Amino acid sequence: MLFTSYAFLGFMAILFLLYYLIPGRFQWELLLAASYLFYFIAGPSWLLYILATTVTTYYAARRIEKTGQQQKAYIKVHREQLSKEEKKAYKDKMKTRQWRWLLACLFLNLGILAVVKYTNFAISNVNGLLRAVGSARQFGFWDIALPMGISFYTFQALGYLIDVYRGTVEAEKNLFKLALFVSFFPQLIQGPISRFGDLAQSLYAEHVFDAEKFCYGLERILWGYFKKLVIADRILTGVNAIIRDTGTYRGAYVFVGMMFYALELYADFTGGIDITIGIAQALGIGVKENFRRPYFSKSVKEYWRRWHITMGTWFTDYIFYPISVCKPMLKLSKLARARLGENIGKRIPIYLSSFAVWLATGIWHGASWNFVVWGLGNWVVLMASQELEPLYARLHGRFDVQGRGWYKLFQVLRTILVMSCLRTFDCYRDVPLTFRMFGTLFTEHNWHILWDGSLMGIGLSAVDYGVLLAGLVLLVAVSLLQRSGSVRDRIAAKPYPVRFLLWYGLFLAVLLAGAYGIGYDASQFIYNQF
Amino acid sequence: MGTAVIVLASLYLLQRLLMPKYAADVVEGALIAEYYGEEKDHDVVFIGDCEVYENFSPAVLWQDYGINSYIRGSAQQLIWQSYYLLKDTLRYEKPQVVIFNVLAMQYNEPQREAYNRMTLEGMRWSRDKADAIRASMTEEEHFLDYVFPLLRYHSRWSELGAEDVEYMFHSPQISHNGYYMRVDVKPAENVPEGRILADYRFGENAWAYLDRITALCRENDIRLILVKAPSLYPYWYDQWEEQIEGYAAENDLLYINFLELVEETGLDFTTDTYDAGLHLNLSGAEKITGYLGEVLRQEAGLKDRRAEEHLARVWDGKIEAYEQEKERQYANTALDDSK
């Protein structure tokens, strides 16, 4: 059931109605039933995967917490009898027990994710190696469909488990409540990856109908549909034409494809997140923001703080920090400082930890080498920017450009360009092809296609370009307004006729200019596949 | 309340504006709806695809035999659509004879959305229309798009023309009792042979609906006549002919294959078709309708109703419009020829 399907709109309408009609204490149960129904419709057999993750995470978290409580109780009772060493030995023993539960659950769930998502990737690599060494032996691929949202809910569940292990949240006592946290349907398709501490209370609480919040939620949903249907799905035709015909669309077309894809991905992903957050808001539930105007970033580092925020913080909290402060890393850092000097030694944990993060980010995005290269490409750019910071500082000092409007604009455009270049790996999904196509930017001198009407030949008409331009202007205008506060608050402060005109105008824009229905190749949300 | 009225009214107006009017280029989509403006007292109702609405002229049946008839046909009208259109017709009247053109037996499953639209949008809402939609939808279609056509035609704003405004609330009369008149001539030359098929048997679904049409006519004491119009293409295979003959014999139905009556009807494919044999022009349609009228008089015992004052008055107007359209088209054709 796609967010853009009639069935989903009907599903939502019924849910909203029931949610506010039933007694508040049953609301979370209704959400759980709706989430499982949503998942069941997507793929009945996939329920087994999400159930397995839910049950194992629930059980492991409970065991970890019980072990911790047991330890505390034991120490409290035997405080007087135990020596300091005995207490430490006991604590270590219990910590090891908790660690084992954590590790077992992590292995099991990451194992499920790895098996369903990466088996065919592994087989294709093994087959490639066999061919390379001249062997005729080839392994067949595994015919398995990737359960919807498995990367998202697995990470969300494991984040909860690690938080319980760290003692930052209490383990959820009710299996069904945890099941709702793992399966909350608006997030299942493409996130955000919520933390238990941020979402749970709001998810389980009773909510009375609040017209203002509900209206805010609907506005957000509508804005999401505008981005998805009017911009992303319309420009998709042009992007697909360029990507699929690599013989024809080379040189400047690659640049056009990069830019169009940047717009498509932004409109698609943020549109989906707007719908998710809007649905949650209409239900009275707070879901964390996942984007903060990323295309206004002045550096790649800043961009990654503002794009897919919940994924970035997940990797930082659960991969970067644990690796950078783990014992072997500290030892390595110490050794490097001693052998290679303070300057290099202190960088080693950061470099290696961020390498692991970007490798994981790449692999998380997809089971193919292009994503790995894309992830590591980001790592290279980030590390290079970090190393070049002193140089930039000197240049800024010398030329006095920091803070100037045109320089900010230059920085923003540079960031968009760098990120778009890296994303060509995502577009072509083939590493050698991406390099070849990128190379044509410099070898094929066909920049005239930008103004001689050739762009009418990539499946987009003058009307399409007109709609896209209007949509882009609106996107930028709203983003600019957001810098000085909530746009929805501003709308809410306007007189009713103005509000009505704005809402209805947006609704009509989606209705009339949306690329949906027969004749449009409306796509799934791009992040569904992750 | 006021907001809801504004929203609903504006959406309704938008829908009226954006829906295709079928008034100029593709007029076939207008045919089905025209029936509802008629007086429902027909002796004969034709159901079928373009082979009925382009090949038979109710005006001839009236002028020559006093038979009051109507054609409920549209482009590529599938057999289940014909069945539900017949059911829909029976809500308003009970003709003595139903004539079904059997070419539609070649299709066993939904075909193209554009043709579905042309047939189904003109139907008035009823359970039959809902069933017809459900039976006809291709995989890409949604029932809701038929309920709210604005969802289907939402992007037509970029191709709106003057006719979309002119015909927002009324449509021009296109047909003459369901007959779509063409007087131009394009001789049939080099008619292609039918390609070899893997299986010549009609599909189960098609048979099931033919059975339903037969049963419906029996239940309502209506004489069902099967016809195959004399269109040279799409090709009518001998194997198909055998199956229809067998069915007609088994169910005691009259079956007329006009392809085998070229001499008797006097058809001349150098002058009686406007598109090289796919459809007949007015000259051809009048010839075979003349033959059919005789059959209806003799075989079905239909009476001459020209003496019925009210009906005769109604038909006077229709015949006048028919003759005017004929003159207009002949004049246009002459003009085109002179260029």
PDB file of C-alpha atoms in Angstrom, chain A residues 26-280:
ATOM      1  CA  PHE A  26      -7.263   1.761  23.187  1.00  0.00           C
ATOM      2  CA  GLN A  27      -5.616   4.148  20.731  1.00  0.00           C
ATOM      3  CA  TRP A  28      -2.185   2.546  20.813  1.00  0.00           C
ATOM      4  CA  GLU A  29      -3.759  -0.866  20.294  1.00  0.00           C
ATOM      5  CA  LEU A  30      -5.601   0.465  17.264  1.00  0.00           C
ATOM      6  CA  LEU A  31      -2.315   1.806  15.911  1.00  0.00           C
ATOM      7  CA  LEU A  32      -0.681  -1.566  16.434  1.00  0.00           C
ATOM      8  CA  ALA A  33      -3.514  -3.315  14.590  1.00  0.00           C
ATOM      9  CA  ALA A  34      -3.323  -0.725  11.781  1.00  0.00           C
ATOM     10  CA  SER A  35       0.446  -1.079  11.530  1.00  0.00           C
ATOM     11  CA  TYR A  36       0.287  -4.852  11.297  1.00  0.00           C
ATOM     12  CA  LEU A  37      -2.552  -4.646   8.784  1.00  0.00           C
ATOM     13  CA  PHE A  38      -0.469  -2.213   6.732  1.00  0.00           C
ATOM     14  CA  TYR A  39       2.481  -4.577   6.855  1.00  0.00           C
ATOM     15  CA  PHE A  40       0.319  -7.612   6.150  1.00  0.00           C
ATOM     16  CA  ILE A  41      -1.063  -5.961   3.011  1.00  0.00           C
ATOM     17  CA  ALA A  42       2.481  -5.151   1.863  1.00  0.00           C
ATOM     18  CA  GLY A  43       3.534  -8.788   2.177  1.00  0.00           C
ATOM     19  CA  PRO A  44       1.916 -11.336   4.491  1.00  0.00           C
ATOM     20  CA  SER A  45       5.097 -13.399   4.821  1.00  0.00           C
ATOM     21  CA  TRP A  46       7.092 -10.349   5.849  1.00  0.00           C
ATOM     22  CA  LEU A  47       5.212 -10.285   9.131  1.00  0.00           C
ATOM     23  CA  LEU A  48       7.434 -13.141  10.272  1.00  0.00           C
ATOM     24  CA  TYR A  49      10.538 -10.969   9.943  1.00  0.00           C
ATOM     25  CA  ILE A  50       9.162  -8.035  11.869  1.00  0.00           C
ATOM     26  CA  LEU A  51       7.720 -10.373  14.498  1.00  0.00           C
ATOM     27  CA  ALA A  52      11.092 -12.083  14.893  1.00  0.00           C
ATOM     28  CA  THR A  53      12.843  -8.743  15.362  1.00  0.00           C
ATOM     29  CA  THR A  54      10.203  -7.543  17.813  1.00  0.00           C
ATOM     30  CA  VAL A  55      10.153 -10.678  19.961  1.00  0.00           C
ATOM     31  CA  THR A  56      13.930 -11.139  20.089  1.00  0.00           C
ATOM     32  CA  THR A  57      14.525  -7.469  20.855  1.00  0.00           C
ATOM     33  CA  TYR A  58      11.835  -7.490  23.523  1.00  0.00           C
ATOM     34  CA  TYR A  59      13.225 -10.582  25.181  1.00  0.00           C
ATOM     35  CA  ALA A  60      16.876  -9.516  25.017  1.00  0.00           C
ATOM     36  CA  ALA A  61      16.059  -6.051  26.356  1.00  0.00           C
ATOM     37  CA  ARG A  62      14.086  -7.553  29.234  1.00  0.00           C
ATOM     38  CA  ARG A  63      16.928  -9.949  30.032  1.00  0.00           C
ATOM     39  CA  ILE A  64      19.458  -7.136  29.961  1.00  0.00           C
ATOM     40  CA  GLU A  65      17.344  -5.027  32.264  1.00  0.00           C
ATOM     41  CA  LYS A  66      16.616  -7.905  34.623  1.00  0.00           C
ATOM     42  CA  THR A  67      20.301  -8.727  34.802  1.00  0.00           C
ATOM     43  CA  GLY A  68      21.014  -5.110  35.698  1.00  0.00           C
ATOM     44  CA  GLN A  69      18.283  -5.126  38.355  1.00  0.00           C
ATOM     45  CA  GLN A  70      19.534  -8.430  39.705  1.00  0.00           C
ATOM     46  CA  GLN A  71      23.008  -6.992  39.980  1.00  0.00           C
ATOM     47  CA  LYS A  72      21.799  -3.893  41.794  1.00  0.00           C
ATOM     48  CA  ALA A  73      19.648  -5.932  44.177  1.00  0.00           C
ATOM     49  CA  TYR A  74      22.457  -8.359  44.920  1.00  0.00           C
ATOM     50  CA  ILE A  75      24.968  -5.583  45.592  1.00  0.00           C
ATOM     51  CA  LYS A  76      22.447  -3.789  47.806  1.00  0.00           C
ATOM     52  CA  VAL A  77      21.738  -6.894  49.888  1.00  0.00           C
ATOM     53  CA  HIS A  78      25.382  -7.969  50.107  1.00  0.00           C
ATOM     54  CA  ARG A  79      26.943  -4.518  50.340  1.00  0.00           C
ATOM     55  CA  GLU A  80      28.479  -5.264  53.711  1.00  0.00           C
ATOM     56  CA  GLN A  81      29.664  -8.799  52.995  1.00  0.00           C
ATOM     57  CA  LEU A  82      31.369  -8.166  49.652  1.00  0.00           C
ATOM     58  CA  SER A  83      34.844  -6.734  49.250  1.00  0.00           C
ATOM     59  CA  LYS A  84      35.492  -4.103  46.598  1.00  0.00           C
ATOM     60  CA  GLU A  85      37.122  -6.706  44.359  1.00  0.00           C
ATOM     61  CA  GLU A  86      34.242  -9.115  44.785  1.00  0.00           C
ATOM     62  CA  LYS A  87      31.770  -6.381  43.904  1.00  0.00           C
ATOM     63  CA  LYS A  88      33.753  -5.522  40.805  1.00  0.00           C
ATOM     64  CA  ALA A  89      34.044  -9.182  39.805  1.00  0.00           C
ATOM     65  CA  TYR A  90      30.301  -9.615  40.274  1.00  0.00           C
ATOM     66  CA  LYS A  91      29.546  -6.462  38.274  1.00  0.00           C
ATOM     67  CA  ASP A  92      31.852  -7.604  35.486  1.00  0.00           C
ATOM     68  CA  LYS A  93      30.161 -10.972  35.405  1.00  0.00           C
ATOM     69  CA  MET A  94      26.749  -9.406  35.129  1.00  0.00           C
ATOM     70  CA  LYS A  95      27.942  -6.879  32.558  1.00  0.00           C
ATOM     71  CA  THR A  96      29.307  -9.758  30.497  1.00  0.00           C
ATOM     72  CA  ARG A  97      25.967 -11.460  30.739  1.00  0.00           C
ATOM     73  CA  GLN A  98      24.207  -8.311  29.517  1.00  0.00           C
ATOM     74  CA  TRP A  99      26.800  -7.917  26.771  1.00  0.00           C
ATOM     75  CA  ARG A 100      26.109 -11.462  25.609  1.00  0.00           C
ATOM     76  CA  TRP A 101      22.391 -10.829  25.413  1.00  0.00           C
ATOM     77  CA  LEU A 102      23.042  -7.649  23.485  1.00  0.00           C
ATOM     78  CA  LEU A 103      25.484  -9.317  21.146  1.00  0.00           C
ATOM     79  CA  ALA A 104      23.235 -12.331  20.528  1.00  0.00           C
ATOM     80  CA  CYS A 105      20.305 -10.111  19.640  1.00  0.00           C
ATOM     81  CA  LEU A 106      22.435  -7.832  17.457  1.00  0.00           C
ATOM     82  CA  PHE A 107      23.890 -10.786  15.589  1.00  0.00           C
ATOM     83  CA  LEU A 108      20.532 -12.398  15.113  1.00  0.00           C
ATOM     84  CA  ASN A 109      18.797  -9.291  13.764  1.00  0.00           C
ATOM     85  CA  LEU A 110      21.696  -7.966  11.749  1.00  0.00           C
ATOM     86  CA  GLY A 111      22.061 -11.538  10.517  1.00  0.00           C
ATOM     87  CA  ILE A 112      18.467 -11.558   9.278  1.00  0.00           C
ATOM     88  CA  LEU A 113      19.045  -8.193   7.602  1.00  0.00           C
ATOM     89  CA  ALA A 114      22.317  -9.389   6.094  1.00  0.00           C
ATOM     90  CA  VAL A 115      20.831 -12.625   4.813  1.00  0.00           C
ATOM     91  CA  VAL A 116      17.770 -11.128   3.141  1.00  0.00           C
ATOM     92  CA  LYS A 117      19.482  -7.999   1.888  1.00  0.00           C
ATOM     93  CA  TYR A 118      23.025  -9.023   1.099  1.00  0.00           C
ATOM     94  CA  THR A 119      22.993 -12.709   0.160  1.00  0.00           C
ATOM     95  CA  ASN A 120      22.595 -12.055  -3.552  1.00  0.00           C
ATOM     96  CA  PHE A 121      25.230  -9.322  -3.385  1.00  0.00           C
ATOM     97  CA  ALA A 122      27.624 -11.827  -1.808  1.00  0.00           C
ATOM     98  CA  ILE A 123      26.744 -14.463  -4.403  1.00  0.00           C
ATOM     99  CA  SER A 124      27.346 -12.057  -7.282  1.00  0.00           C
ATOM    100  CA  ASN A 125      30.759 -11.175  -5.830  1.00  0.00           C
ATOM    101  CA  VAL A 126      31.669 -14.820  -5.336  1.00  0.00           C
ATOM    102  CA  ASN A 127      30.579 -15.541  -8.908  1.00  0.00           C
ATOM    103  CA  GLY A 128      32.692 -12.619 -10.104  1.00  0.00           C
ATOM    104  CA  LEU A 129      35.703 -13.946  -8.250  1.00  0.00           C
ATOM    105  CA  LEU A 130      35.154 -17.419  -9.650  1.00  0.00           C
ATOM    106  CA  ARG A 131      34.975 -16.007 -13.162  1.00  0.00           C
ATOM    107  CA  ALA A 132      38.114 -13.991 -12.519  1.00  0.00           C
ATOM    108  CA  VAL A 133      40.058 -17.105 -11.570  1.00  0.00           C
ATOM    109  CA  GLY A 134      38.728 -18.944 -14.607  1.00  0.00           C
ATOM    110  CA  SER A 135      36.259 -21.196 -12.819  1.00  0.00           C
ATOM    111  CA  ALA A 136      33.090 -22.159 -14.655  1.00  0.00           C
ATOM    112  CA  ARG A 137      31.288 -22.722 -11.349  1.00  0.00           C
ATOM    113  CA  GLN A 138      28.575 -20.171 -10.675  1.00  0.00           C
ATOM    114  CA  PHE A 139      26.083 -20.027  -7.814  1.00  0.00           C
ATOM    115  CA  GLY A 140      22.423 -19.330  -8.422  1.00  0.00           C
ATOM    116  CA  PHE A 141      20.777 -16.286  -6.894  1.00  0.00           C
ATOM    117  CA  TRP A 142      18.326 -16.523  -4.040  1.00  0.00           C
ATOM    118  CA  ASP A 143      14.808 -15.606  -5.002  1.00  0.00           C
ATOM    119  CA  ILE A 144      13.745 -13.562  -2.010  1.00  0.00           C
ATOM    120  CA  ALA A 145      11.870 -10.287  -1.723  1.00  0.00           C
ATOM    121  CA  LEU A 146      13.332  -7.737   0.657  1.00  0.00           C
ATOM    122  CA  PRO A 147      10.776  -7.164   3.430  1.00  0.00           C
ATOM    123  CA  MET A 148       9.497  -3.609   3.335  1.00  0.00           C
ATOM    124  CA  GLY A 149      11.347  -1.206   5.620  1.00  0.00           C
ATOM    125  CA  ILE A 150      13.536  -3.943   7.135  1.00  0.00           C
ATOM    126  CA  SER A 151      16.577  -1.655   7.386  1.00  0.00           C
ATOM    127  CA  PHE A 152      14.524   0.995   9.148  1.00  0.00           C
ATOM    128  CA  TYR A 153      12.739  -1.150  11.698  1.00  0.00           C
ATOM    129  CA  THR A 154      15.822  -3.285  12.391  1.00  0.00           C
ATOM    130  CA  PHE A 155      17.879  -0.193  13.175  1.00  0.00           C
ATOM    131  CA  GLN A 156      15.083   1.291  15.240  1.00  0.00           C
ATOM    132  CA  ALA A 157      14.720  -1.920  17.277  1.00  0.00           C
ATOM    133  CA  LEU A 158      18.462  -2.320  17.758  1.00  0.00           C
ATOM    134  CA  GLY A 159      18.814   1.322  18.761  1.00  0.00           C
ATOM    135  CA  TYR A 160      16.255   0.626  21.482  1.00  0.00           C
ATOM    136  CA  LEU A 161      18.151  -2.476  22.600  1.00  0.00           C
ATOM    137  CA  ILE A 162      21.459  -0.611  22.831  1.00  0.00           C
ATOM    138  CA  ASP A 163      19.751   2.182  24.755  1.00  0.00           C
ATOM    139  CA  VAL A 164      18.418  -0.379  27.233  1.00  0.00           C
ATOM    140  CA  TYR A 165      21.904  -1.869  27.512  1.00  0.00           C
ATOM    141  CA  ARG A 166      23.351   1.570  28.141  1.00  0.00           C
ATOM    142  CA  GLY A 167      20.638   2.256  30.678  1.00  0.00           C
ATOM    143  CA  THR A 168      19.365   5.352  28.896  1.00  0.00           C
ATOM    144  CA  VAL A 169      15.848   3.896  28.565  1.00  0.00           C
ATOM    145  CA  GLU A 170      13.931   1.285  30.500  1.00  0.00           C
ATOM    146  CA  ALA A 171      12.976  -1.915  28.758  1.00  0.00           C
ATOM    147  CA  GLU A 172       9.369  -1.918  27.637  1.00  0.00           C
ATOM    148  CA  LYS A 173       7.406  -4.398  29.744  1.00  0.00           C
ATOM    149  CA  ASN A 174       4.565  -4.838  27.273  1.00  0.00           C
ATOM    150  CA  LEU A 175       5.516  -6.844  24.187  1.00  0.00           C
ATOM    151  CA  PHE A 176       2.662  -5.335  22.192  1.00  0.00           C
ATOM    152  CA  LYS A 177       3.723  -1.809  23.000  1.00  0.00           C
ATOM    153  CA  LEU A 178       7.223  -2.596  21.816  1.00  0.00           C
ATOM    154  CA  ALA A 179       5.677  -4.175  18.709  1.00  0.00           C
ATOM    155  CA  LEU A 180       4.011  -0.834  17.992  1.00  0.00           C
ATOM    156  CA  PHE A 181       7.277   1.045  18.455  1.00  0.00           C
ATOM    157  CA  VAL A 182       8.990  -1.256  15.947  1.00  0.00           C
ATOM    158  CA  SER A 183       6.153  -1.346  13.432  1.00  0.00           C
ATOM    159  CA  PHE A 184       4.544   2.132  13.626  1.00  0.00           C
ATOM    160  CA  PHE A 185       3.357   2.164  10.035  1.00  0.00           C
ATOM    161  CA  PRO A 186       4.015   5.731   8.824  1.00  0.00           C
ATOM    162  CA  GLN A 187       7.705   5.202   9.572  1.00  0.00           C
ATOM    163  CA  LEU A 188       7.935   1.719   8.130  1.00  0.00           C
ATOM    164  CA  ILE A 189       8.369   2.819   4.548  1.00  0.00           C
ATOM    165  CA  GLN A 190      11.261   5.229   4.824  1.00  0.00           C
ATOM    166  CA  GLY A 191      11.843   6.255   8.409  1.00  0.00           C
ATOM    167  CA  PRO A 192      12.703   8.436  10.230  1.00  0.00           C
ATOM    168  CA  ILE A 193      14.595   6.059  12.512  1.00  0.00           C
ATOM    169  CA  SER A 194      13.110   7.026  15.854  1.00  0.00           C
ATOM    170  CA  ARG A 195      14.591   6.531  19.306  1.00  0.00           C
ATOM    171  CA  PHE A 196      12.501   4.791  21.912  1.00  0.00           C
ATOM    172  CA  GLY A 197      13.030   7.647  24.338  1.00  0.00           C
ATOM    173  CA  ASP A 198      11.745  10.169  21.803  1.00  0.00           C
ATOM    174  CA  LEU A 199       8.761   8.302  20.433  1.00  0.00           C
ATOM    175  CA  ALA A 200       7.426   5.757  22.918  1.00  0.00           C
ATOM    176  CA  GLN A 201       5.611   7.994  25.401  1.00  0.00           C
ATOM    177  CA  SER A 202       3.867   9.905  22.672  1.00  0.00           C
ATOM    178  CA  LEU A 203       3.020   6.672  20.882  1.00  0.00           C
ATOM    179  CA  TYR A 204       1.374   5.029  23.903  1.00  0.00           C
ATOM    180  CA  ALA A 205      -0.278   8.118  25.370  1.00  0.00           C
ATOM    181  CA  GLU A 206      -3.962   8.909  25.058  1.00  0.00           C
ATOM    182  CA  HIS A 207      -4.682  11.676  22.594  1.00  0.00           C
ATOM    183  CA  VAL A 208      -7.797  13.792  22.431  1.00  0.00           C
ATOM    184  CA  PHE A 209      -8.704  15.402  19.159  1.00  0.00           C
ATOM    185  CA  ASP A 210      -6.973  18.739  18.795  1.00  0.00           C
ATOM    186  CA  ALA A 211      -8.253  20.552  15.726  1.00  0.00           C
ATOM    187  CA  GLU A 212      -5.175  22.723  15.450  1.00  0.00           C
ATOM    188  CA  LYS A 213      -2.710  19.837  15.654  1.00  0.00           C
ATOM    189  CA  PHE A 214      -4.837  17.775  13.309  1.00  0.00           C
ATOM    190  CA  CYS A 215      -4.926  20.621  10.832  1.00  0.00           C
ATOM    191  CA  TYR A 216      -1.152  21.056  11.110  1.00  0.00           C
ATOM    192  CA  GLY A 217      -0.774  17.357  10.414  1.00  0.00           C
ATOM    193  CA  LEU A 218      -2.971  17.537   7.330  1.00  0.00           C
ATOM    194  CA  GLU A 219      -1.054  20.568   6.050  1.00  0.00           C
ATOM    195  CA  ARG A 220       2.192  18.667   6.416  1.00  0.00           C
ATOM    196  CA  ILE A 221       0.722  15.644   4.632  1.00  0.00           C
ATOM    197  CA  LEU A 222      -0.478  17.848   1.778  1.00  0.00           C
ATOM    198  CA  TRP A 223       2.915  19.488   1.483  1.00  0.00           C
ATOM    199  CA  GLY A 224       4.489  16.033   1.339  1.00  0.00           C
ATOM    200  CA  TYR A 225       2.168  14.995  -1.467  1.00  0.00           C
ATOM    201  CA  PHE A 226       2.992  18.195  -3.314  1.00  0.00           C
ATOM    202  CA  LYS A 227       6.712  17.415  -3.200  1.00  0.00           C
ATOM    203  CA  LYS A 228       6.233  13.782  -4.116  1.00  0.00           C
ATOM    204  CA  LEU A 229       3.571  14.012  -6.820  1.00  0.00           C
ATOM    205  CA  VAL A 230       4.117  17.412  -8.367  1.00  0.00           C
ATOM    206  CA  ILE A 231       7.920  17.500  -8.326  1.00  0.00           C
ATOM    207  CA  ALA A 232       9.536  14.114  -7.693  1.00  0.00           C
ATOM    208  CA  ASP A 233       7.284  11.948  -9.836  1.00  0.00           C
ATOM    209  CA  ARG A 234       7.174  14.498 -12.636  1.00  0.00           C
ATOM    210  CA  ILE A 235      10.927  14.952 -12.936  1.00  0.00           C
ATOM    211  CA  LEU A 236      11.389  11.195 -12.633  1.00  0.00           C
ATOM    212  CA  THR A 237      10.632  10.759 -16.353  1.00  0.00           C
ATOM    213  CA  GLY A 238      13.564  12.977 -17.303  1.00  0.00           C
ATOM    214  CA  VAL A 239      15.912  11.358 -14.813  1.00  0.00           C
ATOM    215  CA  ASN A 240      15.020   7.876 -16.016  1.00  0.00           C
ATOM    216  CA  ALA A 241      15.442   8.837 -19.670  1.00  0.00           C
ATOM    217  CA  ILE A 242      18.957  10.135 -19.031  1.00  0.00           C
ATOM    218  CA  ILE A 243      20.047   7.276 -16.781  1.00  0.00           C
ATOM    219  CA  ARG A 244      18.646   4.479 -18.919  1.00  0.00           C
ATOM    220  CA  ASP A 245      20.040   5.593 -22.266  1.00  0.00           C
ATOM    221  CA  THR A 246      23.715   6.042 -21.532  1.00  0.00           C
ATOM    222  CA  GLY A 247      24.575   5.861 -25.216  1.00  0.00           C
ATOM    223  CA  THR A 248      22.586   8.973 -26.071  1.00  0.00           C
ATOM    224  CA  TYR A 249      22.587  11.007 -22.910  1.00  0.00           C
ATOM    225  CA  ARG A 250      26.193  11.862 -22.206  1.00  0.00           C
ATOM    226  CA  GLY A 251      28.206  14.930 -21.375  1.00  0.00           C
ATOM    227  CA  ALA A 252      25.983  17.824 -20.352  1.00  0.00           C
ATOM    228  CA  TYR A 253      23.047  15.435 -20.067  1.00  0.00           C
ATOM    229  CA  VAL A 254      24.894  13.734 -17.202  1.00  0.00           C
ATOM    230  CA  PHE A 255      25.067  17.103 -15.470  1.00  0.00           C
ATOM    231  CA  VAL A 256      21.351  17.641 -16.098  1.00  0.00           C
ATOM    232  CA  GLY A 257      20.630  14.138 -14.786  1.00  0.00           C
ATOM    233  CA  MET A 258      22.667  14.866 -11.648  1.00  0.00           C
ATOM    234  CA  MET A 259      20.793  18.066 -10.954  1.00  0.00           C
ATOM    235  CA  PHE A 260      17.400  16.585 -11.745  1.00  0.00           C
ATOM    236  CA  TYR A 261      18.138  13.607  -9.523  1.00  0.00           C
ATOM    237  CA  ALA A 262      19.159  15.948  -6.704  1.00  0.00           C
ATOM    238  CA  LEU A 263      15.759  17.598  -6.953  1.00  0.00           C
ATOM    239  CA  GLU A 264      13.899  14.319  -7.361  1.00  0.00           C
ATOM    240  CA  LEU A 265      15.567  12.656  -4.396  1.00  0.00           C
ATOM    241  CA  TYR A 266      15.020  15.671  -2.178  1.00  0.00           C
ATOM    242  CA  ALA A 267      11.359  16.048  -3.145  1.00  0.00           C
ATOM    243  CA  ASP A 268      10.742  12.319  -2.936  1.00  0.00           C
ATOM    244  CA  PHE A 269      12.437  11.650   0.382  1.00  0.00           C
ATOM    245  CA  THR A 270      11.448  14.813   2.221  1.00  0.00           C
ATOM    246  CA  GLY A 271       7.951  14.515   0.763  1.00  0.00           C
ATOM    247  CA  GLY A 272       7.644  11.015   2.194  1.00  0.00           C
ATOM    248  CA  ILE A 273       8.944  12.189   5.560  1.00  0.00           C
ATOM    249  CA  ASP A 274       6.493  15.107   5.514  1.00  0.00           C
ATOM    250  CA  ILE A 275       3.663  12.630   5.001  1.00  0.00           C
ATOM    251  CA  THR A 276       4.990  10.438   7.822  1.00  0.00           C
ATOM    252  CA  ILE A 277       5.397  13.309  10.275  1.00  0.00           C
ATOM    253  CA  GLY A 278       2.067  14.792   9.194  1.00  0.00           C
ATOM    254  CA  ILE A 279       0.222  11.520   9.824  1.00  0.00           C
ATOM    255  CA  ALA A 280       1.880  11.163  13.212  1.00  0.00           C
TER     256      ALA A 280
END
